[in-house]
Amino acid sequence: MSKYRSLVVPEGLDGMRVDAAVAKAFGVSRTVAAELEVLIDGSLAPKSTRLSTGQTLEVTLPEPKAPPMPKEELVEGLTILYEDADVIVVDKPVGVAAHPTLGWEGPTVVGGLYAMGFQLPDAGPPERKGIVQRLDVGTSGVMVVANSIPGYSVLKRAFKERTVDKTYHAVVQGLPDPIVGTIDAPIGRHPSSGWKFAVTSDGRHSVTHYEVLEAFREASLLEIQLETGRTHQIRVHMSSVGHPCVGDPMYGSDPNLSARLVLNRQWLHATKLGFIHPGKGTWMEVESPYPADLQHAADVLRG
């Protein structure tokens, strides 16, 4: 059932595009917001219209769709790096989502674990039982899943309080200057592309620490640690300083370099995850080696 909503535009939405404002104010995606009929002071408004404080915004929101449930199917390349009664640490291959979402019909970590015989805890929404973190579909590497209700609670809190060490390796174009640095810049939805993200003045606090491990002629291998965990954070931050991940055309990579490296996705891999074990109370770290496509690309750059 659809829901009518009316809002007097506050200062926080002043100057914002209609579609962005509707998404922010009512918690829908930019894609959904762009398709809605929106009235400003009683007149139909194009989605690119900029709002002013004090205007009356009216919209009828669609009934939210329930996310799909996991499909129990073995996932090629999904391997177990560590498991016990509280945690499962997997090596997630590229092309696999953490859990089902609207619009994604491909394989998921949750569905793959079910197919392996794991009984994930009844914690969190039903389509993402046990999920305490996510890696993008296009990013591979180490990822932890809770295997018990206490494990879920402890790990969820650890990610929220940022006590988990998340280490990534990325190959970016060019050579960052300085070679050891921090990017502290807020990330929000891209102002003109709803499926992308960007550094924006009204975005969420986002901090990325990086260090150059190896410099090639056209690119650099970085070790990256995330202080926050925003969607596409590494890709957006590195692109914002002129060094997009190799193989990432969405954020400005050179397609010719990607072709020479036979790379069909961004060179970005979650190499290590460190956290306090929820049951034992001891610190543990789990590592993931580079998959074949990323290793090949790095070898070509070295050669």
Short mmCIF file of C-alpha atoms in Angstrom, two decimals:
data_model
loop_
_atom_site.label_atom_id
_atom_site.label_comp_id
_atom_site.label_asym_id
_atom_site.label_seq_id
_atom_site.Cartn_x
_atom_site.Cartn_y
_atom_site.Cartn_z
CA MET A 1 0.00 0.00 0.00
CA SER A 2 1.39 3.42 -1.02
CA LYS A 3 2.09 6.10 1.58
CA TYR A 4 1.48 9.85 1.14
CA ARG A 5 4.11 12.08 2.76
CA SER A 6 4.31 15.85 3.15
CA LEU A 7 7.32 17.80 4.41
CA VAL A 8 8.22 21.45 4.91
CA VAL A 9 11.75 21.69 3.51
CA PRO A 10 14.22 22.22 6.40
CA GLU A 11 17.52 24.07 6.14
CA GLY A 12 19.38 20.79 5.84
CA LEU A 13 17.73 20.12 2.45
CA ASP A 14 18.06 23.68 1.12
CA GLY A 15 19.59 23.74 -2.37
CA MET A 16 19.41 19.96 -2.77
CA ARG A 17 17.97 18.29 -5.88
CA VAL A 18 14.46 16.92 -5.46
CA ASP A 19 15.46 13.28 -6.04
CA ALA A 20 18.37 13.51 -3.59
CA ALA A 21 16.20 15.23 -0.99
CA VAL A 22 13.41 12.64 -1.25
CA ALA A 23 15.97 9.83 -0.90
CA LYS A 24 17.56 11.44 2.16
CA ALA A 25 14.34 12.52 3.86
CA PHE A 26 12.31 9.34 3.33
CA GLY A 27 14.98 6.63 3.23
CA VAL A 28 14.47 5.41 -0.34
CA SER A 29 17.14 4.88 -2.98
CA ARG A 30 18.02 7.61 -5.49
CA THR A 31 16.78 5.29 -8.25
CA VAL A 32 13.36 4.97 -6.63
CA ALA A 33 13.23 8.69 -5.77
CA ALA A 34 13.95 9.66 -9.39
CA GLU A 35 10.87 7.74 -10.58
CA LEU A 36 8.39 9.33 -8.16
CA GLU A 37 6.05 12.23 -8.87
CA VAL A 38 6.96 15.01 -6.46
CA LEU A 39 4.98 18.19 -5.83
CA ILE A 40 6.62 21.41 -4.59
CA ASP A 41 4.09 23.92 -3.27
CA GLY A 42 1.42 22.01 -5.20
CA SER A 43 3.19 21.95 -8.59
CA LEU A 44 4.79 18.93 -10.24
CA ALA A 45 8.59 19.27 -10.01
CA PRO A 46 11.27 17.74 -12.27
CA LYS A 47 13.77 15.63 -10.32
CA SER A 48 16.58 18.14 -11.01
CA THR A 49 14.72 21.02 -9.32
CA ARG A 50 16.61 22.56 -6.38
CA LEU A 51 14.70 22.95 -3.14
CA SER A 52 14.43 26.04 -0.95
CA THR A 53 13.83 26.16 2.80
CA GLY A 54 10.15 26.56 3.67
CA GLN A 55 8.71 25.00 0.52
CA THR A 56 6.19 22.19 0.92
CA LEU A 57 7.31 18.90 -0.62
CA GLU A 58 4.68 16.20 -1.27
CA VAL A 59 5.29 12.67 -2.49
CA THR A 60 3.55 9.29 -2.53
CA LEU A 61 6.03 6.56 -1.62
CA PRO A 62 5.63 3.01 -2.94
CA GLU A 63 5.22 0.12 -0.54
CA PRO A 64 8.73 -1.23 0.14
CA LYS A 65 9.45 -4.61 -1.40
CA ALA A 66 10.67 -7.41 0.80
CA PRO A 67 14.24 -8.46 -0.09
CA PRO A 68 14.60 -11.91 -1.64
CA MET A 69 15.60 -14.87 0.49
CA PRO A 70 18.97 -16.60 -0.09
CA LYS A 71 19.17 -19.28 -2.76
CA GLU A 72 20.89 -22.33 -1.34
CA GLU A 73 23.55 -23.07 -3.95
CA LEU A 74 27.23 -23.91 -3.92
CA VAL A 75 29.31 -20.90 -4.90
CA GLU A 76 32.37 -21.55 -7.03
CA GLY A 77 35.49 -20.18 -5.37
CA LEU A 78 33.89 -19.54 -1.97
CA THR A 79 36.26 -21.17 0.51
CA ILE A 80 36.41 -21.43 4.29
CA LEU A 81 39.54 -19.89 5.81
CA TYR A 82 38.54 -20.56 9.44
CA GLU A 83 35.50 -21.86 11.31
CA ASP A 84 34.37 -22.67 14.83
CA ALA A 85 31.17 -22.48 16.88
CA ASP A 86 31.12 -18.65 16.84
CA VAL A 87 32.66 -17.48 13.57
CA ILE A 88 33.10 -18.46 9.95
CA VAL A 89 35.77 -16.65 7.94
CA VAL A 90 35.41 -17.00 4.19
CA ASP A 91 37.45 -16.06 1.15
CA LYS A 92 34.82 -14.34 -1.00
CA PRO A 93 35.39 -14.52 -4.76
CA VAL A 94 34.57 -11.66 -7.11
CA GLY A 95 31.01 -11.68 -8.48
CA VAL A 96 29.44 -12.80 -5.22
CA ALA A 97 27.28 -10.62 -2.95
CA ALA A 98 27.34 -10.95 0.84
CA HIS A 99 23.57 -11.51 0.98
CA PRO A 100 20.50 -11.18 -1.28
CA THR A 101 19.29 -7.69 -2.18
CA LEU A 102 16.60 -6.34 -4.49
CA GLY A 103 17.94 -6.40 -8.04
CA TRP A 104 20.71 -8.95 -7.37
CA GLU A 105 20.04 -12.45 -8.70
CA GLY A 106 23.58 -13.81 -8.54
CA PRO A 107 25.32 -15.98 -5.92
CA THR A 108 25.63 -14.90 -2.29
CA VAL A 109 27.84 -15.80 0.66
CA VAL A 110 24.76 -16.67 2.76
CA GLY A 111 23.37 -19.00 0.09
CA GLY A 112 26.78 -20.60 -0.40
CA LEU A 113 27.20 -21.27 3.32
CA TYR A 114 23.74 -22.82 3.50
CA ALA A 115 24.68 -25.13 0.62
CA MET A 116 27.84 -26.16 2.52
CA GLY A 117 25.66 -27.26 5.43
CA PHE A 118 26.10 -24.34 7.82
CA GLN A 119 23.13 -23.44 10.00
CA LEU A 120 23.56 -19.70 10.40
CA PRO A 121 22.22 -18.08 13.60
CA ASP A 122 18.78 -16.54 13.69
CA ALA A 123 20.27 -13.06 14.11
CA GLY A 124 19.71 -10.08 11.86
CA PRO A 125 17.18 -9.84 9.01
CA PRO A 126 16.17 -13.25 7.61
CA GLU A 127 17.88 -12.72 4.24
CA ARG A 128 21.23 -11.88 5.88
CA LYS A 129 21.50 -14.18 8.88
CA GLY A 130 24.95 -14.01 10.44
CA ILE A 131 26.16 -11.17 8.22
CA VAL A 132 28.12 -8.60 10.24
CA GLN A 133 30.06 -6.99 7.34
CA ARG A 134 29.83 -6.77 3.57
CA LEU A 135 32.26 -6.71 0.67
CA ASP A 136 31.16 -5.25 -2.67
CA VAL A 137 30.24 -7.78 -5.37
CA GLY A 138 33.30 -6.64 -7.33
CA THR A 139 35.71 -6.95 -4.39
CA SER A 140 37.24 -10.25 -3.32
CA GLY A 141 38.87 -11.36 -0.10
CA VAL A 142 38.50 -12.20 3.56
CA MET A 143 35.11 -11.71 5.22
CA VAL A 144 33.78 -12.84 8.61
CA VAL A 145 30.28 -14.25 9.24
CA ALA A 146 28.81 -14.95 12.68
CA ASN A 147 28.08 -18.61 13.44
CA SER A 148 26.22 -18.06 16.73
CA ILE A 149 23.92 -15.47 18.27
CA PRO A 150 26.56 -14.35 20.83
CA GLY A 151 29.10 -14.20 18.01
CA TYR A 152 26.76 -12.00 15.98
CA SER A 153 26.22 -9.56 18.85
CA VAL A 154 29.92 -9.22 19.68
CA LEU A 155 31.09 -8.90 16.06
CA LYS A 156 28.32 -6.46 15.13
CA ARG A 157 29.35 -4.24 18.02
CA ALA A 158 33.04 -4.56 17.10
CA PHE A 159 32.39 -3.31 13.56
CA LYS A 160 30.20 -0.48 14.87
CA GLU A 161 32.85 0.59 17.38
CA ARG A 162 35.61 0.22 14.72
CA THR A 163 37.74 -2.19 16.72
CA VAL A 164 38.14 -4.51 13.71
CA ASP A 165 41.32 -4.13 11.62
CA LYS A 166 40.37 -4.21 7.92
CA THR A 167 43.36 -4.37 5.56
CA TYR A 168 43.04 -4.18 1.78
CA HIS A 169 45.51 -4.17 -1.09
CA ALA A 170 44.72 -2.07 -4.14
CA VAL A 171 46.54 -1.26 -7.35
CA VAL A 172 45.86 2.35 -8.30
CA GLN A 173 46.90 4.40 -11.30
CA GLY A 174 49.94 6.61 -10.89
CA LEU A 175 51.92 7.21 -7.70
CA PRO A 176 50.12 8.84 -4.75
CA ASP A 177 51.91 11.79 -3.15
CA PRO A 178 52.61 11.47 -0.27
CA ILE A 179 53.35 7.75 -0.45
CA VAL A 180 51.96 7.31 3.09
CA GLY A 181 48.82 9.27 3.80
CA THR A 182 45.26 9.58 5.03
CA ILE A 183 42.19 10.63 3.06
CA ASP A 184 39.58 12.18 5.35
CA ALA A 185 36.66 13.21 3.15
CA PRO A 186 32.88 12.64 3.52
CA ILE A 187 31.22 10.22 1.09
CA GLY A 188 27.63 10.42 -0.16
CA ARG A 189 25.54 9.59 -3.18
CA HIS A 190 26.88 11.02 -6.43
CA PRO A 191 24.89 14.17 -7.27
CA SER A 192 24.05 13.03 -10.82
CA SER A 193 24.47 9.23 -10.80
CA GLY A 194 22.34 7.44 -8.22
CA TRP A 195 24.31 4.18 -8.46
CA LYS A 196 27.65 5.86 -7.74
CA PHE A 197 29.17 7.53 -4.70
CA ALA A 198 31.38 10.60 -4.42
CA VAL A 199 33.10 12.92 -1.99
CA THR A 200 30.29 15.32 -1.08
CA SER A 201 29.97 18.11 1.47
CA ASP A 202 26.91 16.48 3.06
CA GLY A 203 28.28 12.93 2.95
CA ARG A 204 29.10 10.60 5.85
CA HIS A 205 32.41 10.84 7.71
CA SER A 206 34.91 8.58 5.92
CA VAL A 207 38.60 7.95 6.63
CA THR A 208 41.06 5.86 4.57
CA HIS A 209 44.73 5.26 5.48
CA TYR A 210 47.12 4.09 2.76
CA GLU A 211 50.78 3.25 2.19
CA VAL A 212 52.56 2.54 -1.10
CA LEU A 213 54.06 -0.95 -1.00
CA GLU A 214 55.40 -1.08 -4.54
CA ALA A 215 55.60 1.42 -7.40
CA PHE A 216 55.31 0.34 -11.03
CA ARG A 217 55.73 2.46 -14.15
CA GLU A 218 52.00 3.17 -14.56
CA ALA A 219 50.53 2.20 -11.20
CA SER A 220 51.19 1.53 -7.51
CA LEU A 221 50.35 -1.29 -5.11
CA LEU A 222 48.90 0.11 -1.88
CA GLU A 223 48.15 -1.33 1.53
CA ILE A 224 44.97 0.31 2.82
CA GLN A 225 43.34 0.31 6.23
CA LEU A 226 39.79 1.54 6.65
CA GLU A 227 38.83 3.53 9.71
CA THR A 228 35.22 3.68 8.48
CA GLY A 229 33.35 1.33 6.16
CA ARG A 230 31.34 3.24 3.56
CA THR A 231 30.08 1.73 0.31
CA HIS A 232 32.81 2.00 -2.39
CA GLN A 233 34.98 3.91 0.13
CA ILE A 234 38.41 2.94 -1.21
CA ARG A 235 37.33 3.35 -4.83
CA VAL A 236 35.80 6.78 -4.20
CA HIS A 237 38.64 8.11 -2.04
CA MET A 238 41.43 7.01 -4.36
CA SER A 239 39.58 8.38 -7.39
CA SER A 240 39.02 11.68 -5.57
CA VAL A 241 42.79 12.22 -5.27
CA GLY A 242 43.42 11.31 -8.91
CA HIS A 243 44.47 7.67 -8.41
CA PRO A 244 41.49 5.41 -9.27
CA CYS A 245 41.78 1.67 -8.77
CA VAL A 246 43.07 0.00 -11.92
CA GLY A 247 40.20 -1.78 -13.68
CA ASP A 248 37.50 0.50 -12.23
CA PRO A 249 35.93 2.48 -15.11
CA MET A 250 33.02 3.63 -12.90
CA TYR A 251 35.50 5.78 -10.98
CA GLY A 252 37.76 6.87 -13.82
CA SER A 253 40.30 4.14 -14.58
CA ASP A 254 42.06 3.87 -17.96
CA PRO A 255 40.34 1.14 -20.03
CA ASN A 256 43.48 0.61 -22.15
CA LEU A 257 45.53 -0.30 -19.07
CA SER A 258 42.80 -2.66 -17.88
CA ALA A 259 42.78 -4.37 -21.27
CA ARG A 260 46.56 -4.85 -21.23
CA LEU A 261 46.31 -6.42 -17.79
CA VAL A 262 43.34 -8.61 -18.81
CA LEU A 263 41.48 -7.16 -15.84
CA ASN A 264 37.67 -7.20 -15.81
CA ARG A 265 37.14 -5.61 -12.38
CA GLN A 266 38.79 -3.23 -9.96
CA TRP A 267 42.14 -4.35 -8.52
CA LEU A 268 40.99 -4.41 -4.91
CA HIS A 269 41.29 -7.28 -2.45
CA ALA A 270 40.53 -7.65 1.27
CA THR A 271 43.80 -9.26 2.35
CA LYS A 272 43.51 -9.43 6.14
CA LEU A 273 40.91 -9.14 8.89
CA GLY A 274 41.80 -8.84 12.57
CA PHE A 275 39.30 -8.97 15.43
CA ILE A 276 38.81 -10.16 18.99
CA HIS A 277 37.31 -13.66 18.86
CA PRO A 278 33.77 -13.34 20.31
CA GLY A 279 34.00 -16.58 22.28
CA LYS A 280 37.67 -16.85 23.26
CA GLY A 281 38.34 -13.16 23.84
CA THR A 282 41.69 -13.42 22.06
CA TRP A 283 42.91 -11.42 19.06
CA MET A 284 42.92 -13.31 15.77
CA GLU A 285 43.88 -12.44 12.21
CA VAL A 286 42.93 -14.24 9.01
CA GLU A 287 44.54 -13.57 5.63
CA SER A 288 43.51 -14.17 2.02
CA PRO A 289 45.97 -14.56 -0.90
CA TYR A 290 45.51 -12.70 -4.18
CA PRO A 291 43.17 -14.46 -6.62
CA ALA A 292 44.56 -15.45 -10.01
CA ASP A 293 43.31 -12.43 -12.01
CA LEU A 294 44.76 -9.88 -9.59
CA GLN A 295 48.05 -11.78 -9.27
CA HIS A 296 48.37 -11.91 -13.06
CA ALA A 297 47.78 -8.17 -13.38
CA ALA A 298 50.40 -7.42 -10.72
CA ASP A 299 52.90 -9.72 -12.45
CA VAL A 300 52.36 -7.94 -15.77
CA LEU A 301 52.92 -4.55 -14.13
CA ARG A 302 56.14 -5.81 -12.55
CA GLY A 303 57.32 -7.27 -15.85
#
